Coordinates of C-alpha atoms and ligand atoms in Angstrom, one line a residue:
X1 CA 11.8 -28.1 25.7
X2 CA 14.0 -30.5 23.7
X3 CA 11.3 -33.3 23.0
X4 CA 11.7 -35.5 20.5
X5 CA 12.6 -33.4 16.9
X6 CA 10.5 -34.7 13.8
X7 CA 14.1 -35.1 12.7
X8 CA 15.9 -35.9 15.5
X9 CA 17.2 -39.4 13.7
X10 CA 20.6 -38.6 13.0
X11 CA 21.2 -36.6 16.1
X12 CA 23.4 -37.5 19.2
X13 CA 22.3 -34.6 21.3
X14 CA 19.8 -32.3 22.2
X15 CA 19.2 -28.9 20.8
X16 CA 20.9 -25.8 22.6
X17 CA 18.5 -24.0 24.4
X18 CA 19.3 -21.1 23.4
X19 CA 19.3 -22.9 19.7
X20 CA 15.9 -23.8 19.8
X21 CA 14.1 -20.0 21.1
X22 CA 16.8 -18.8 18.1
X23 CA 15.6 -20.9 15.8
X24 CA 11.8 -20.7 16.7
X25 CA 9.6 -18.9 14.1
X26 CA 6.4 -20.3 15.9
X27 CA 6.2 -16.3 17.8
X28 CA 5.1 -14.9 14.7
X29 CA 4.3 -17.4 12.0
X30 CA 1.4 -18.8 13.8
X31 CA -0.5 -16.2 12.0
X32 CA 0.0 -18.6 9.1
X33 CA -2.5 -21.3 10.8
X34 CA -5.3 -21.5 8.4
X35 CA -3.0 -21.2 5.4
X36 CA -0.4 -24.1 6.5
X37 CA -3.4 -26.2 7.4
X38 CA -5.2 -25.1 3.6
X39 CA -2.4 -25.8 2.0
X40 CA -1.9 -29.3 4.3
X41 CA -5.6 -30.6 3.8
X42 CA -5.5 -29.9 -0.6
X43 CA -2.3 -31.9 0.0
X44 CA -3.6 -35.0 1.8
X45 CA -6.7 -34.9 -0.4
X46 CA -4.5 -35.5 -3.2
X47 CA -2.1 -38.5 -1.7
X48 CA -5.3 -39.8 -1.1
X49 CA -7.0 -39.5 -4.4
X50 CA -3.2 -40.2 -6.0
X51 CA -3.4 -43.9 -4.1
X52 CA 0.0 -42.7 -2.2
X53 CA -1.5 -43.1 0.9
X54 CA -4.4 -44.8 2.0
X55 CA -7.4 -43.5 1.2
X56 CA -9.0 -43.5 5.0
X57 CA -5.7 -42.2 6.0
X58 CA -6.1 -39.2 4.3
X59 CA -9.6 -38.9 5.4
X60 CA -8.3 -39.1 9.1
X61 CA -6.0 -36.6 8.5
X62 CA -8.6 -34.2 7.1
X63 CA -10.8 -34.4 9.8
X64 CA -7.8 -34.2 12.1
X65 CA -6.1 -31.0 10.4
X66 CA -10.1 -29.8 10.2
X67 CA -10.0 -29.9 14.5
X68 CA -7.0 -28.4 15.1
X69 CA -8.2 -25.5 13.3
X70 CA -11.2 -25.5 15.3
X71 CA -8.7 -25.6 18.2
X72 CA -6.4 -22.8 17.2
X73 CA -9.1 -20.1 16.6
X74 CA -10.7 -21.0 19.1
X75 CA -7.6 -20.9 21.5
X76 CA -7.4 -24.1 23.5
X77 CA -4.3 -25.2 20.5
X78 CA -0.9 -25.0 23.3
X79 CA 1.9 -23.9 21.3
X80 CA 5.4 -25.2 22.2
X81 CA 8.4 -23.5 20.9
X82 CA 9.9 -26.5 21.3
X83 CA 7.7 -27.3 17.6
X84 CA 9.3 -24.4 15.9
X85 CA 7.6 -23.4 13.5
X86 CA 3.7 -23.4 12.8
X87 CA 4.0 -26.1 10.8
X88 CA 5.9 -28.7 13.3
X89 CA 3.4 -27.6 16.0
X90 CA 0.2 -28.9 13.5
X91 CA 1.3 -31.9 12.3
X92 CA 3.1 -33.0 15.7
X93 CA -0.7 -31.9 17.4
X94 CA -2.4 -34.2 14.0
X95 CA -0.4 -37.3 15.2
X96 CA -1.9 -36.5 18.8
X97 CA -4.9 -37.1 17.6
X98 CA -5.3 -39.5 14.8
X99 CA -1.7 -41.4 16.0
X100 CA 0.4 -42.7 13.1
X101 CA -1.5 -41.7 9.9
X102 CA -0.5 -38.3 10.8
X103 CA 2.8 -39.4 10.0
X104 CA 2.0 -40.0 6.3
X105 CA 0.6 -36.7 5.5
X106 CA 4.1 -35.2 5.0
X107 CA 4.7 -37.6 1.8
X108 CA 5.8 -35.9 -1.4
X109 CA 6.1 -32.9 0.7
X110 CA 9.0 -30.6 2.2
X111 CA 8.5 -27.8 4.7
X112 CA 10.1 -25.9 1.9
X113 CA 7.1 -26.2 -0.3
X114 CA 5.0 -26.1 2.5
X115 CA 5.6 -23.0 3.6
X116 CA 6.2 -21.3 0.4
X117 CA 2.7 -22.3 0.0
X118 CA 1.2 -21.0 3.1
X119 CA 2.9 -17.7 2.7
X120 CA 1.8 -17.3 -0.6
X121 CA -1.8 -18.0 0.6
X122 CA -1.6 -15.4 3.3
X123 CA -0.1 -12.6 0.8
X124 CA -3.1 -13.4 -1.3
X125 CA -5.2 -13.0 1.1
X126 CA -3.2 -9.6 2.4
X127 CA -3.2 -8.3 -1.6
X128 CA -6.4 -8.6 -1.7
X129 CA -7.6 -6.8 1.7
X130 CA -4.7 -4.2 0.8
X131 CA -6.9 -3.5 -2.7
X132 CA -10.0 -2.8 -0.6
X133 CA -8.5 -0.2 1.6
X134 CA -6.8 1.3 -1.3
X135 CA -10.3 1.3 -3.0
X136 CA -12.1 3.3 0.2
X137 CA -9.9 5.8 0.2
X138 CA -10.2 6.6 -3.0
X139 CA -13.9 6.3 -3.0
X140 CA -13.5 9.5 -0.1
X141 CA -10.9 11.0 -2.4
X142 CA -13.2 11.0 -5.2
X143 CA -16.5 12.2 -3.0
X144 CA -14.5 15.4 -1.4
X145 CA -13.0 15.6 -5.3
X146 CA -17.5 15.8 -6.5
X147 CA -18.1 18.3 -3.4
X148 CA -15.0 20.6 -4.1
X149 CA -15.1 20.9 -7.8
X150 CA -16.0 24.6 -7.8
X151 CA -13.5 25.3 -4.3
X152 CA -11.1 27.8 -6.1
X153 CA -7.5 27.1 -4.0
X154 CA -4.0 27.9 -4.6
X155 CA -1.5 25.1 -5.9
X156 CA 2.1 25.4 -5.5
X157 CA 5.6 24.7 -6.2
X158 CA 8.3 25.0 -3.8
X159 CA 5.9 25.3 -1.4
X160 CA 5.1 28.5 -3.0
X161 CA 2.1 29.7 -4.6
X162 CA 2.1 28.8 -8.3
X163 CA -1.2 28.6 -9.6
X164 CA -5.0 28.4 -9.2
X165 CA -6.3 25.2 -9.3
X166 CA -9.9 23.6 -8.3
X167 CA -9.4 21.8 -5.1
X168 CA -11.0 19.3 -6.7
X169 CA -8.0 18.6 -9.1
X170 CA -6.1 18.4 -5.7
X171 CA -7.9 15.0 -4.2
X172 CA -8.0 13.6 -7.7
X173 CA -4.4 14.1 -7.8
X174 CA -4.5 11.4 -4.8
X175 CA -6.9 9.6 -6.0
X176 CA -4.7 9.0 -9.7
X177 CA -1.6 7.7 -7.2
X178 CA -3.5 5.5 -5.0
X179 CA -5.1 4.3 -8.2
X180 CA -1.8 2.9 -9.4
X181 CA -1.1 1.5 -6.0
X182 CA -3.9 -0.7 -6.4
X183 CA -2.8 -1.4 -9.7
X184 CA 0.2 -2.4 -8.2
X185 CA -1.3 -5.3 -6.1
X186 CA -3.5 -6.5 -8.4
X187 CA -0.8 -7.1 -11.0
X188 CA 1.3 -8.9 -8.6
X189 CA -1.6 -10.8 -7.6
X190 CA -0.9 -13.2 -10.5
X191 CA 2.7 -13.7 -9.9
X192 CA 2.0 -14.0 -6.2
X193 CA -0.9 -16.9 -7.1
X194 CA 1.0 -19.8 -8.4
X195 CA 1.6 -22.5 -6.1
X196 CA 4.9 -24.1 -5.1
X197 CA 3.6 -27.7 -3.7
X198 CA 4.8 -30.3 -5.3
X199 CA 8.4 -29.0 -5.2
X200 CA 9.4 -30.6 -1.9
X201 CA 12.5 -29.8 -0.7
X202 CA 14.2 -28.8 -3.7
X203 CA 14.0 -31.2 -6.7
X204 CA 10.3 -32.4 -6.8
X205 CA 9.5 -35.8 -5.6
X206 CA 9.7 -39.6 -6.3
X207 CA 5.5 -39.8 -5.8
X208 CA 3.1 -39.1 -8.9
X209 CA 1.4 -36.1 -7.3
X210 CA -1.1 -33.9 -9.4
X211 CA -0.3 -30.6 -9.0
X212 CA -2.8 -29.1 -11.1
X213 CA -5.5 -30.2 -8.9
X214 CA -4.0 -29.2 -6.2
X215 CA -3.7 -26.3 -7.6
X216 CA -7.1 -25.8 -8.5
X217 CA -8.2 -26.9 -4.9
X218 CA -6.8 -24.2 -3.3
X219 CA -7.3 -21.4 -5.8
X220 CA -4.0 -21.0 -7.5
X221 CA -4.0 -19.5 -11.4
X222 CA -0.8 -22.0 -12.0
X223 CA 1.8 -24.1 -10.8
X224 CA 5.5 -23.4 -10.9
X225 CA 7.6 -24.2 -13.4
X226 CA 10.9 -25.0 -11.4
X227 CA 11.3 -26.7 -7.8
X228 CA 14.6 -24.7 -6.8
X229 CA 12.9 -21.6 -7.8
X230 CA 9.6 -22.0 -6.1
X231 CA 10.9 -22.8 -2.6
X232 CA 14.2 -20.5 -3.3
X233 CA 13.2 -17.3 -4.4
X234 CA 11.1 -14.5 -2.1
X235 CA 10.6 -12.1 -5.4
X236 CA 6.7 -11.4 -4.7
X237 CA 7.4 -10.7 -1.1
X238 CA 10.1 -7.6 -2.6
X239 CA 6.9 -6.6 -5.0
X240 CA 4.6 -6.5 -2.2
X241 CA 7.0 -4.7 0.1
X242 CA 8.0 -2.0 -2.6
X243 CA 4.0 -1.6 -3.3
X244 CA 3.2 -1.2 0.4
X245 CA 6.3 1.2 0.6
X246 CA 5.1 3.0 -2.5
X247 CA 1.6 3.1 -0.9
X248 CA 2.9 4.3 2.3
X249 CA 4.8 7.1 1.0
X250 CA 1.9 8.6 -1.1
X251 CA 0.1 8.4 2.0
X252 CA 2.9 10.5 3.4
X253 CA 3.2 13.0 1.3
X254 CA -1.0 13.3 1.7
X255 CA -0.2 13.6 5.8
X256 CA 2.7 16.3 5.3
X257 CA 0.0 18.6 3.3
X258 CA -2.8 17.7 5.8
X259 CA -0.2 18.8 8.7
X260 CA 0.8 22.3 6.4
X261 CA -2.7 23.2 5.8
X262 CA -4.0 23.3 9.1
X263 CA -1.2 24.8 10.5
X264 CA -2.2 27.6 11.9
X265 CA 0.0 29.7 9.4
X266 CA -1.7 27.8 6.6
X267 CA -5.5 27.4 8.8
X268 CA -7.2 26.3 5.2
X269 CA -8.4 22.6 6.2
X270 CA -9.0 21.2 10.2
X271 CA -8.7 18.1 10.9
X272 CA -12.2 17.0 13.4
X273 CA -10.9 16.6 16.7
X274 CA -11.3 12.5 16.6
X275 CA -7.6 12.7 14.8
X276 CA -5.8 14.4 16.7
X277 CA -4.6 14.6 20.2
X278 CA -3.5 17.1 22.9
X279 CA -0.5 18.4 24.7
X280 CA 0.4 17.4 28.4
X281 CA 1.6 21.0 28.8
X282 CA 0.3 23.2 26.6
X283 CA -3.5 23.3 26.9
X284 CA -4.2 25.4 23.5
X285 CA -2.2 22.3 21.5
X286 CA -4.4 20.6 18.9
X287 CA -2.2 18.0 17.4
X288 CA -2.1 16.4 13.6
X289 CA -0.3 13.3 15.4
X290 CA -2.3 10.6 12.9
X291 CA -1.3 12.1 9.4
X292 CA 2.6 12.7 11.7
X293 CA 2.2 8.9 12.4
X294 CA 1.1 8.0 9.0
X295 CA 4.0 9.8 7.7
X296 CA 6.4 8.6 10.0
X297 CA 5.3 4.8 9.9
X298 CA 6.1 4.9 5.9
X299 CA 9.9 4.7 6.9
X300 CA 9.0 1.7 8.3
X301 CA 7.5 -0.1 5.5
X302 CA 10.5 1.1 3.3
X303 CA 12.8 -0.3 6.1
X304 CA 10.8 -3.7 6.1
X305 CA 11.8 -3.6 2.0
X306 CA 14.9 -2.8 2.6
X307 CA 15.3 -5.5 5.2
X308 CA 13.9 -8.5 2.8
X309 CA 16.2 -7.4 -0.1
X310 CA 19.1 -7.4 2.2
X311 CA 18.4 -11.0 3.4
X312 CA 17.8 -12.3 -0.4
X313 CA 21.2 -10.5 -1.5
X314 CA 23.5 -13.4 -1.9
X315 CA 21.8 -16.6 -1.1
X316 CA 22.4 -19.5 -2.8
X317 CA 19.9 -21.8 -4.3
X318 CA 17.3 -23.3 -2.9
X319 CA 16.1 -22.6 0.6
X320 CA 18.1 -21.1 3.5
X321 CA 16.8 -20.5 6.8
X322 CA 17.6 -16.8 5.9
X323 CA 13.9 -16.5 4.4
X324 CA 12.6 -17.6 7.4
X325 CA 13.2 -13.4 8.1
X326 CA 10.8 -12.9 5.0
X327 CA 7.8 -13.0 7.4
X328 CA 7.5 -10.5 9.6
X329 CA 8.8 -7.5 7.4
X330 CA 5.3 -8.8 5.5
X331 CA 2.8 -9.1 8.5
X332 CA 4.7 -5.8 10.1
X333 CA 4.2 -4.1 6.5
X334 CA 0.5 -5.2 5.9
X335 CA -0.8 -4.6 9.3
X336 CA 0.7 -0.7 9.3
X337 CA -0.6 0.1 6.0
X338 CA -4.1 -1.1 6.3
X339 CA -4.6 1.1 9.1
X340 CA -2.7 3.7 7.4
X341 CA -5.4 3.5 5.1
X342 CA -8.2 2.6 7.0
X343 CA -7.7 6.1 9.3
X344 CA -6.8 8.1 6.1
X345 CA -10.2 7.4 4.0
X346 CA -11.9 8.4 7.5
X347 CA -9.8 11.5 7.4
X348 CA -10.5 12.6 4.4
X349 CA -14.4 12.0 4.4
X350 CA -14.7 14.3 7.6
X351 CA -11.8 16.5 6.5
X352 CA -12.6 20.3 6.6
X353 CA -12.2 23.0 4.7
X354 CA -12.4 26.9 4.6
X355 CA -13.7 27.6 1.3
X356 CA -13.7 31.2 1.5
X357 CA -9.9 31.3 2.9
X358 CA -8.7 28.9 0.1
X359 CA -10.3 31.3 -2.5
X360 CA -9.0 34.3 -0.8
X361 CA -5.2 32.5 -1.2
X362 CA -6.1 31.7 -4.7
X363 CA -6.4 35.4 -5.6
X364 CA -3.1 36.4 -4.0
X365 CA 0.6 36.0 -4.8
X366 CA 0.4 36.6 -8.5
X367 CA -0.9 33.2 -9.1
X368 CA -2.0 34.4 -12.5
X369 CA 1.1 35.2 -13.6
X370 CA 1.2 32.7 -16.1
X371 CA -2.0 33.9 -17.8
X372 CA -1.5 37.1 -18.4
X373 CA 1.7 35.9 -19.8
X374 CA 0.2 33.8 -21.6
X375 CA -2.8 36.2 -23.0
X376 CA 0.3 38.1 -24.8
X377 CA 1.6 35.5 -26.6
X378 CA -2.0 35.1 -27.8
X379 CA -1.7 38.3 -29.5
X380 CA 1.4 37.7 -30.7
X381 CA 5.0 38.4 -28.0
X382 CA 7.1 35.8 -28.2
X383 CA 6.7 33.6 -24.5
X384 CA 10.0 34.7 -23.4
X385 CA 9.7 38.4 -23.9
X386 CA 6.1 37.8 -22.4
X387 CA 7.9 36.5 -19.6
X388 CA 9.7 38.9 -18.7
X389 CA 7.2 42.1 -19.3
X390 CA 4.8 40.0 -16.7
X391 CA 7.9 39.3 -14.5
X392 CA 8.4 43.6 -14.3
X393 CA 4.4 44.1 -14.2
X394 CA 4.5 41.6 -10.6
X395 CA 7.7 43.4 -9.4
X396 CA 5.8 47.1 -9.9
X397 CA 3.2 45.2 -8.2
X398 CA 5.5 44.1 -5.1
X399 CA 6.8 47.5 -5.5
X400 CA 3.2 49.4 -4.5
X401 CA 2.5 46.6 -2.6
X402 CA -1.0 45.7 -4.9
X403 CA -2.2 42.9 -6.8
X404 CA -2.4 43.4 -10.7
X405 CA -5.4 45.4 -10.6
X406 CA -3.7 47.8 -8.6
X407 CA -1.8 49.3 -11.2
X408 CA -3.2 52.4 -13.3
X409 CA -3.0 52.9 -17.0
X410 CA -0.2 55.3 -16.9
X411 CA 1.9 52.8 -14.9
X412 CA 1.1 50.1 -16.8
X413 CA 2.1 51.7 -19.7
X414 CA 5.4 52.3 -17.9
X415 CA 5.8 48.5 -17.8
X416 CA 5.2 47.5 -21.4
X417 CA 2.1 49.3 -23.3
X418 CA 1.1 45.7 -24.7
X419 CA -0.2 45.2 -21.4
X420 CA -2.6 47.9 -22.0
X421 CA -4.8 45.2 -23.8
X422 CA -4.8 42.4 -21.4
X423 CA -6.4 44.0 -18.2
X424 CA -4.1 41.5 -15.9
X425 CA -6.6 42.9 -13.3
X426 CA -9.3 41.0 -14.7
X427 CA -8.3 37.7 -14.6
X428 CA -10.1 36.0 -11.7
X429 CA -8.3 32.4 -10.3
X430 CA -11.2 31.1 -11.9
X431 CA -10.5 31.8 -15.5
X432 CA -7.4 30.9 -14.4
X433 CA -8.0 27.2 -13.5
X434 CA -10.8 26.9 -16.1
X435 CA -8.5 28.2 -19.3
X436 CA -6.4 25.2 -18.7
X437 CA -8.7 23.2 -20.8
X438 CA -6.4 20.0 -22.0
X439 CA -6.6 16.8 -21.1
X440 CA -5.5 16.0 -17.7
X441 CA -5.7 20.4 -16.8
X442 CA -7.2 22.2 -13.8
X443 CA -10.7 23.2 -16.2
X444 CA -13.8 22.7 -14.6
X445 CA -14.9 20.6 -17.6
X446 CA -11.7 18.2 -17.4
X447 CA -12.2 17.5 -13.9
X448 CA -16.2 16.6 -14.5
X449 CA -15.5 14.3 -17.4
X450 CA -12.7 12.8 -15.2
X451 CA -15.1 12.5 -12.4
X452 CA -17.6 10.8 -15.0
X453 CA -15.3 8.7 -16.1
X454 CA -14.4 7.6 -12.6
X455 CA -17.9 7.0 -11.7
X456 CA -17.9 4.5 -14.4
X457 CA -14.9 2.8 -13.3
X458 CA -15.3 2.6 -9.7
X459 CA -18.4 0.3 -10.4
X460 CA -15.9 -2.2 -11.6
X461 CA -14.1 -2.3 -8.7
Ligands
LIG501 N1 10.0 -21.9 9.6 C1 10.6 -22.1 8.3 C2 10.4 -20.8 7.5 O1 9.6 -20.0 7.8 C3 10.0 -23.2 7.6 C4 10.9 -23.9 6.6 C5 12.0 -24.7 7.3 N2 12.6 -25.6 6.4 C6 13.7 -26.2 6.7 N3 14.2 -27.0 5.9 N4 14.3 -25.9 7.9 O2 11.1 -20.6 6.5

């Protein structure tokens, strides 16, 4: 504690104790390692090439940053909170080892930059695992989408049943949302991919740096356009926290269906006994407590947005330690979802399902309501008095306690005699799902062309 500060010049006194484990992002940003020290050896490459600093300076301080690497993954490194942050603890260890040419390598360069830099590194690093998650589940989507496309289910609304669908059209319906998600983080990609060196601690720098190739070293599409902006604004950490949020809560709303339909009450899908866990008391318990975890860890991720916004409200220009907090909403955020994800494509694939039940469900509750309603306005009632002839045929139904088959002529007739010709009876869930042939519909044929179409697209991912 209190050793010498890299900028301990103009002080009188040492730092508070309590200051310095305050102040100390070191904890968490260590994570940041191979990025700060990227980011670090582009940079002396450049003051080299630039003539800013010696040229064999710069070469000692690659093969310095190059072992200290080695060191930290390999765990020998000693972190000191006494160094901060991630990036004090490096270049204080690079003057260890190469002595006072370690000194130079923060020319031209602020830790503002620096760790704009870094960060911006991991999160590309983090948007592009988050992609290949997204992309396994929806490869599992899509395969339980190609071996359900003839499962006749029940969808609903309100929780209620609504109408017959192919439970095929159910996974795709996930597979559509995730899809966007992805979207999401590959857009962002390119705003998150521009790098901020050069920018130093707020206004640029005296030195003729070349941006551009450090840019290109290190795998940036472009360079900012303004210093106070590059080290000032967190704007791609919001994106990426929103799309992990947004992520999460589609995930969710996957879990809360999962945890209806193998209710007991529901008992249309299991979950295989690898997801789920038991009950210290009651020994018949068989517990959904991954898709209830799932679901509840998306509260998180929108609390980790809602944290970074809140620290961004307000600040002025440029950097304020403030952003420091932009971290470990970010780690906290990626970690949860890519586990979220990773356990949810493995759901899915060994997910199971009672066929026969689902089609039972599909052939109950009136769910073909709408087509018989639908079959008079074919031959020629106006919807809304169609509407409500169907709405007394399902209330004689409730009535005798049948389904629409269970009605006789005579009765029938009772209801409206232009029901006479429609046979509501005789409209299976099938011809239900299948006469909703539009783009985007529950038909058989839609959901094979969009299954096709997939197919094609998936081997651009
Ligand atoms: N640990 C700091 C962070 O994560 C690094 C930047 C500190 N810059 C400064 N001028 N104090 O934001």
């Amino acid at each position: 504690m209190n050793k010498k500060k890299a900028w301990s010049g103009r002080f009188t006194e040492p730092t508070h104790p309590l200051v310095e484990k305050f102040n100390a992002s070191l904890g968490f940003d260590r994570r940041l390692y191979r990025h700060d020290i990227a980011g670090s050896l582009a940079h002396a490459e450049m003051l080299g090439r630039q003539g800013i600093i010696p040229k064999k300076d710069a070469a000692a301080i690659v093969t310095g940053l190059k072992k200290i690497e080695l060191e930290i993954t390999s765990g020998s490194f000693k972190f000191d909170d006494a160094d901060e942050d991630i990036h004090m603890a490096v270049e204080r260890r690079l003057k260890t080892i190469i002595g006072p040419a370690g000194g130079r390598l923060h020319t031209a360069r602020s830790r503002n930059d620096q760790v704009a830099t870094a960060f911006r590194l991991f999160m590309r690093d983090s948007v592009d695992e988050t992609i290949a998650q997204i992309r396994r589940l929806q490869k599992s989507l899509y395969n339980k989408a190609v071996e359900h496309l003839d499962t006749i289910a029940p969808a609903y609304t309100h929780l209620q049943p609504a109408q017959p669908i192919r439970l095929a059209h159910w996974f795709l319906a996930y597979f559509e949302m995730l899809g966007r998600d992805a979207e999401r983080f590959i857009d962002m990609r390119k705003r998150i991919n521009v790098l901020p060196l050069g920018s130093a601690a707020l206004a640029g720098t005296n030195f003729p740096i070349d941006r551009e190739w450090v840019a290109k070293k290190l795998g940036f599409d472009s360079i900012s356009k303004n210093s106070l902006d590059a080290v000032g604004d967190r704007d791609f950490v919001a994106e990426f926290l929103f799309a992990c949020s947004m992520t999460g809560v589609h995930l969710s709303r996957i879990s809360e269906e999962l945890i209806i339909f193998t209710t007991n009450e529901f008992g249309v899908m299991e979950l295989p006994d690898a997801f789920c866990t038991g009950s210290s008391i009651m020994p018949q318990k068989k517990n959904p407590d991954v898709p209830e975890l799932v679901r509840g860890k998306t509260g998180r991720l929108a609390g980790n947005l809602v944290s970074l916004l809140t620290t961004m409200k307000g600040l002025p220009l440029a950097y304020n330690k403030d952003l420091q907090e932009d971290k470990e909403p970010v780690f906290d955020s990626f970690d949860q979802l890519v586990i979220m994800l990773e356990l949810m494509a493995d759901i899915i694939s060994a997910l199971k399902v009672d066929t026969a039940k689902l089609s039972k469900r599909a052939g109950e509750g009136y769910m073909t309501a709408v087509d018989v309603a639908d079959r008079l306005v074919m031959k020629g009632v106006p919807f809304r008095d169609a509407h409500e002839i169907v709405g007394r045929l399902v209330r004689a139904c409730v009535e005798k306690g049948v389904d629409f088959g269970g009605l006789d002529i005579r009765e029938l007739s009772a209801i409206d005699r232009r029901l006479l010709g429609i046979k509501p009876g005789k409209i299976t869930p099938q011809n239900s799902a299948d006469g909703k042939n539009t783009p985007g519909g529950a038909a058989r044929r839609r959901i094979s062309a969009r299954l096709k179409e997939i197919g094609r697209e998936m081997k651009k991912w």
